[in-house]
mmCIF file of C-alpha atoms in Angstrom:
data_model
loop_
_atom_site.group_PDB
_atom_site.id
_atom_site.type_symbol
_atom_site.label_atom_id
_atom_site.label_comp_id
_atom_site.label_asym_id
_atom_site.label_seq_id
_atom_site.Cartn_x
_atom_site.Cartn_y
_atom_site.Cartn_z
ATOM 1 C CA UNK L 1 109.920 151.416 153.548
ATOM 2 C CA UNK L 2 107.074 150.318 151.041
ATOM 3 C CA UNK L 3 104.202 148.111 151.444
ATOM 4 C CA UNK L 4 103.469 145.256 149.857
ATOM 5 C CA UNK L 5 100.762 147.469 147.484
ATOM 6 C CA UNK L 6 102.980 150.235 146.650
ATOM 7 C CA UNK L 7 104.646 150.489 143.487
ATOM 8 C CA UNK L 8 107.714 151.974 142.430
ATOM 9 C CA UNK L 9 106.582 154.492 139.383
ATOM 10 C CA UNK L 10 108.610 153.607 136.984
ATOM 11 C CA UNK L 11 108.748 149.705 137.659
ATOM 12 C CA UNK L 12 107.212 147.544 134.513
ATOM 13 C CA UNK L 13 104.866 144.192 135.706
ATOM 14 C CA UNK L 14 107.949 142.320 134.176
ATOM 15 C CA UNK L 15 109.948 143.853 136.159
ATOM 16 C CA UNK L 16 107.571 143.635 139.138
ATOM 17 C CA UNK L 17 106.935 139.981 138.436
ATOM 18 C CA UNK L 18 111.079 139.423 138.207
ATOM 19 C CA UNK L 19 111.544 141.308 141.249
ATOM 20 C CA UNK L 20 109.178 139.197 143.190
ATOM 21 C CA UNK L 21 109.749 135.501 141.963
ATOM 22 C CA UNK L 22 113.479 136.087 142.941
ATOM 23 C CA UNK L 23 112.219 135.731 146.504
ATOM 24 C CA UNK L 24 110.882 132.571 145.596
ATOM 25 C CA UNK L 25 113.147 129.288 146.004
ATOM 26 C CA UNK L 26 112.545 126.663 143.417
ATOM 27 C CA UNK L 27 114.321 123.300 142.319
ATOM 28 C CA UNK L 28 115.956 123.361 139.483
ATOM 29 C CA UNK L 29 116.056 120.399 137.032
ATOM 30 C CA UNK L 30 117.955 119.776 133.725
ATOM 31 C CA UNK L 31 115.082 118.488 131.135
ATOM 32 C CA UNK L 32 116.601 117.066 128.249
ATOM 33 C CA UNK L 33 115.116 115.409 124.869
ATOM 34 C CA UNK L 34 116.321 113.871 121.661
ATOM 35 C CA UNK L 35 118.652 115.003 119.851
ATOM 36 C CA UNK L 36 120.010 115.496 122.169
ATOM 37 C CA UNK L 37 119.574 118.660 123.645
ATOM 38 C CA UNK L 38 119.086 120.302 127.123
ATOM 39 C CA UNK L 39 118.358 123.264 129.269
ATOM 40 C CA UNK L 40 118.240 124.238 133.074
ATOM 41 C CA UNK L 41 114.801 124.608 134.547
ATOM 42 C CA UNK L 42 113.592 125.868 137.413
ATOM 43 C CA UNK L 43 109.099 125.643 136.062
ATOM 44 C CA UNK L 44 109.035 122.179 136.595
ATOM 45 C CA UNK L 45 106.226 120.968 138.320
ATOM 46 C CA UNK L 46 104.076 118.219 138.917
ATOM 47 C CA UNK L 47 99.869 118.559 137.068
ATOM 48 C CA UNK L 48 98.055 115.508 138.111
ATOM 49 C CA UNK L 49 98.704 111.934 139.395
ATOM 50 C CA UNK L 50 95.122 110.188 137.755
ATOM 51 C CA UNK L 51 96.721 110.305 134.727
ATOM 52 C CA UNK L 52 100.662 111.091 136.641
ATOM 53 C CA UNK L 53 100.852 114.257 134.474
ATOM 54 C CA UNK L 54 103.968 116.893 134.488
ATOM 55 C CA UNK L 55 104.823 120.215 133.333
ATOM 56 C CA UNK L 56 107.363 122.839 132.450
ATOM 57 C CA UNK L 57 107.654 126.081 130.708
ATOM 58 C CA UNK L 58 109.910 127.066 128.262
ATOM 59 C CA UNK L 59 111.224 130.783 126.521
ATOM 60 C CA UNK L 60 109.686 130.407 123.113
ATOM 61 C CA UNK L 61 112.882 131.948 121.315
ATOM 62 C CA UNK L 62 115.151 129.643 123.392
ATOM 63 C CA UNK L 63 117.741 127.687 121.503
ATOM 64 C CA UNK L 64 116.492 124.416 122.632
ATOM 65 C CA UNK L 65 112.656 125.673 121.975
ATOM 66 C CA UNK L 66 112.657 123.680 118.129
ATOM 67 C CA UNK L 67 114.352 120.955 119.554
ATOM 68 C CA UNK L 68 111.281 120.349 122.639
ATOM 69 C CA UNK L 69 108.825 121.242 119.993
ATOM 70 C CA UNK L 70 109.794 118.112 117.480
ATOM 71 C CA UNK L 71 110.263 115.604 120.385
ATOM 72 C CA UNK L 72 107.503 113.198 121.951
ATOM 73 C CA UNK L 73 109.304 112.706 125.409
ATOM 74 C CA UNK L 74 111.434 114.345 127.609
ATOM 75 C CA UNK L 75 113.157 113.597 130.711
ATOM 76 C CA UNK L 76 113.752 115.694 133.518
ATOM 77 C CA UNK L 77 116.349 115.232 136.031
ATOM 78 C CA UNK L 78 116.198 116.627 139.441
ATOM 79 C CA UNK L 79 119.452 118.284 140.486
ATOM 80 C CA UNK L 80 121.121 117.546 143.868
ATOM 81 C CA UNK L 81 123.391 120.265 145.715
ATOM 82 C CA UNK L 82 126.794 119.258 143.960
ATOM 83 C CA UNK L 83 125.413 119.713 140.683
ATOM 84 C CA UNK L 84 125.282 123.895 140.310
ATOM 85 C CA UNK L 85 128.320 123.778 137.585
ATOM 86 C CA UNK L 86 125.941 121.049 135.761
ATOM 87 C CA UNK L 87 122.858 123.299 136.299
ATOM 88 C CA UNK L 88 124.999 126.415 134.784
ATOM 89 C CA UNK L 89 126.285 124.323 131.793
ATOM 90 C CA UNK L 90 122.531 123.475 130.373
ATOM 91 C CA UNK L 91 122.054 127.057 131.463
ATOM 92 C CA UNK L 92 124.324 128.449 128.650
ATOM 93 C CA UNK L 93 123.746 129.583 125.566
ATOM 94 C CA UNK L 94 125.580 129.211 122.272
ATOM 95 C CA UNK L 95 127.603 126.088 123.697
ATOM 96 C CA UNK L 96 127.946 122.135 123.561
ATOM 97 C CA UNK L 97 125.811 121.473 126.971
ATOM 98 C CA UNK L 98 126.522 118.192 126.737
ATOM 99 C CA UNK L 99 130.334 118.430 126.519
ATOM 100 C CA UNK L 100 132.014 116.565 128.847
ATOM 101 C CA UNK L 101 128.920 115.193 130.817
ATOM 102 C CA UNK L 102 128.402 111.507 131.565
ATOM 103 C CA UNK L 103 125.179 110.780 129.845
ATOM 104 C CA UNK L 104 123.665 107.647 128.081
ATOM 105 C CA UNK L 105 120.248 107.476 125.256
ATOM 106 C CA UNK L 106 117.667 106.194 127.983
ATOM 107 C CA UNK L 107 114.908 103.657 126.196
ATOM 108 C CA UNK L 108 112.882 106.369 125.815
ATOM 109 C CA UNK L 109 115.899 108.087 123.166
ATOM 110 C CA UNK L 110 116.425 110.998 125.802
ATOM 111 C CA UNK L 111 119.931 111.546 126.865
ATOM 112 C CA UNK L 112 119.772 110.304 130.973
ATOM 113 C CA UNK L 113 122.515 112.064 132.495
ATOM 114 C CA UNK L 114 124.158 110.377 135.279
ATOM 115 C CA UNK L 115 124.080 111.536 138.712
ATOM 116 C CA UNK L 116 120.692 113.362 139.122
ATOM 117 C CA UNK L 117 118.903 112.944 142.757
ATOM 118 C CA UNK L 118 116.026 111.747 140.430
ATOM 119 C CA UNK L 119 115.016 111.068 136.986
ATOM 120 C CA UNK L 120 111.417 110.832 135.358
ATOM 121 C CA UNK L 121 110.893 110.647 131.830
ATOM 122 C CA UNK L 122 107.244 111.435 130.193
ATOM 123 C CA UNK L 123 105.453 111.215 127.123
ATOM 124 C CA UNK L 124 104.513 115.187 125.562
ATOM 125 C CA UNK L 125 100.629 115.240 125.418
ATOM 126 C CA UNK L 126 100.629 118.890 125.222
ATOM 127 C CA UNK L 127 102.440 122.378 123.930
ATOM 128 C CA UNK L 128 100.398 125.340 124.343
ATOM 129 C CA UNK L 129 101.992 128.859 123.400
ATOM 130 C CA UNK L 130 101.449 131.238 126.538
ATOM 131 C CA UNK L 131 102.771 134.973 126.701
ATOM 132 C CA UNK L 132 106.566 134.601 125.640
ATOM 133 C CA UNK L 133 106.712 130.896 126.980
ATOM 134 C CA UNK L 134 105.803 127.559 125.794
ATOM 135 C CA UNK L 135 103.613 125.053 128.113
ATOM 136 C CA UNK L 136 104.797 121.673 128.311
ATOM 137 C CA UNK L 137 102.931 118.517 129.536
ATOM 138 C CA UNK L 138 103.880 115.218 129.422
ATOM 139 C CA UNK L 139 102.464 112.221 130.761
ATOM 140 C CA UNK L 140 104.716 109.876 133.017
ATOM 141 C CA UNK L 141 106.532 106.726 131.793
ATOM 142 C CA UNK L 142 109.289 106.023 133.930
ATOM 143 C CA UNK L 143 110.990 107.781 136.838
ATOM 144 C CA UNK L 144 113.970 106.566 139.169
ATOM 145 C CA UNK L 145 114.896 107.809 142.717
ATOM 146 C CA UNK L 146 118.336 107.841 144.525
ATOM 147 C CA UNK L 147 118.259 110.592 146.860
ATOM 148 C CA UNK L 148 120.087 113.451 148.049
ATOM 149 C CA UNK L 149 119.575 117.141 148.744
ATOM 150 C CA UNK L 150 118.181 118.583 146.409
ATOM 151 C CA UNK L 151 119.808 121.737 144.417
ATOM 152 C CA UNK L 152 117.315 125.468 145.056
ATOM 153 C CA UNK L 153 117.489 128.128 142.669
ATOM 154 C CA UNK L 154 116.767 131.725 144.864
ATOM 155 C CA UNK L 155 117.357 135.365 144.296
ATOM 156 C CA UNK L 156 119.310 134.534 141.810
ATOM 157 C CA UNK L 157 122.179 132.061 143.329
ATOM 158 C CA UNK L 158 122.535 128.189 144.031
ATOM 159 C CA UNK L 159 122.080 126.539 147.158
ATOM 160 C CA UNK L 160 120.353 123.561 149.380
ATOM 161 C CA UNK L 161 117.849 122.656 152.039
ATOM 162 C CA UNK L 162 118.211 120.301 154.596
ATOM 163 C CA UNK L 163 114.684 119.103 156.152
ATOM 164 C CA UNK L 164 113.972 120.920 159.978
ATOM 165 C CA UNK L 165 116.963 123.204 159.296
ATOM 166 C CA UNK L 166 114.781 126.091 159.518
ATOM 167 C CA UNK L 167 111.915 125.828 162.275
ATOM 168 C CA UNK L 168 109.613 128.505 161.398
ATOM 169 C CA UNK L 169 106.706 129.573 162.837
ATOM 170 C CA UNK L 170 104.707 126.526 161.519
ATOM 171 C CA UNK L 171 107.192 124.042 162.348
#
């Protein structure tokens, strides 16, 4: 059994770094901007809330990379639990994402797909290149809740939480 401080020999920090954040559950979201186009996300996070500020990161040689760098907004859209096939469809590369989706251009001119737990749309007021990825922040402009449980990306599958399912030792 190793520690937490040993090393396998031959393991690269990517692969290190890989390795570890597949123990780590996040939400996944579709963000979406004009165009349109669309990819699954699982960086999103929230920055600040004096100004409401959000972020994601992005591959820099992803397909949908020109199409966040030209646009001014996006909107994310926070998956629930019975949307993994619509989390694996902005996932793929090389194909329509939008294809057979219900979606509508919001006021904003990003698509707004329908049925998403909850949607928030922001204004880009930064891209900053970092290692392979680029840094995306955008400042809120809208957002719209409906509820549900939400969809959890971990070791690489799909799956949901339900709140006190799992008393831990802090619970």
């Amino acid at each position: 059994m190793t520690t937490l401080d040993e090393r396998p020999p031959t393991a690269t920090p990517a692969e290190l770094l890989r390795r570890t954040l597949r123990r780590h559950a996040s939400g996944v979201v579709v963000i979406t901007v004009p165009g349109p186009a669309g990819f699954t996300a699982t960086s999103f996070t929230s920055v600040s809330l004096e100004p409401a500020l959000v972020s994601f990161y992005l591959a820099s040689g992803a397909s949908t990379a020109p199409a966040v760098r030209a646009a001014d907004v996006f909107t994310v859209h926070v998956l629930h639990r019975g949307q993994e096939e619509l989390a694996r469809a902005f996932a793929r590369s090389g194909t329509d994402r939008f294809a057979g989706v219900p979606w509508q251009e919001g006021p904003h001119g990003t698509p707004l797909l329908e049925g998403a737990t909850a949607r928030l749309t922001a204004r880009r007021v930064g891209l900053h290149p970092v290692g392979d990825h680029l840094l995306v922040v955008g400042e809120v402009l809208a957002a719209d809740v409906r509820g549900g449980e939400p969809l959890l990306h971990h070791d690489g599958g799909f799956g949901g939480f339900a709140p006190g399912a799992g008393e831990g030792p802090w619970g």
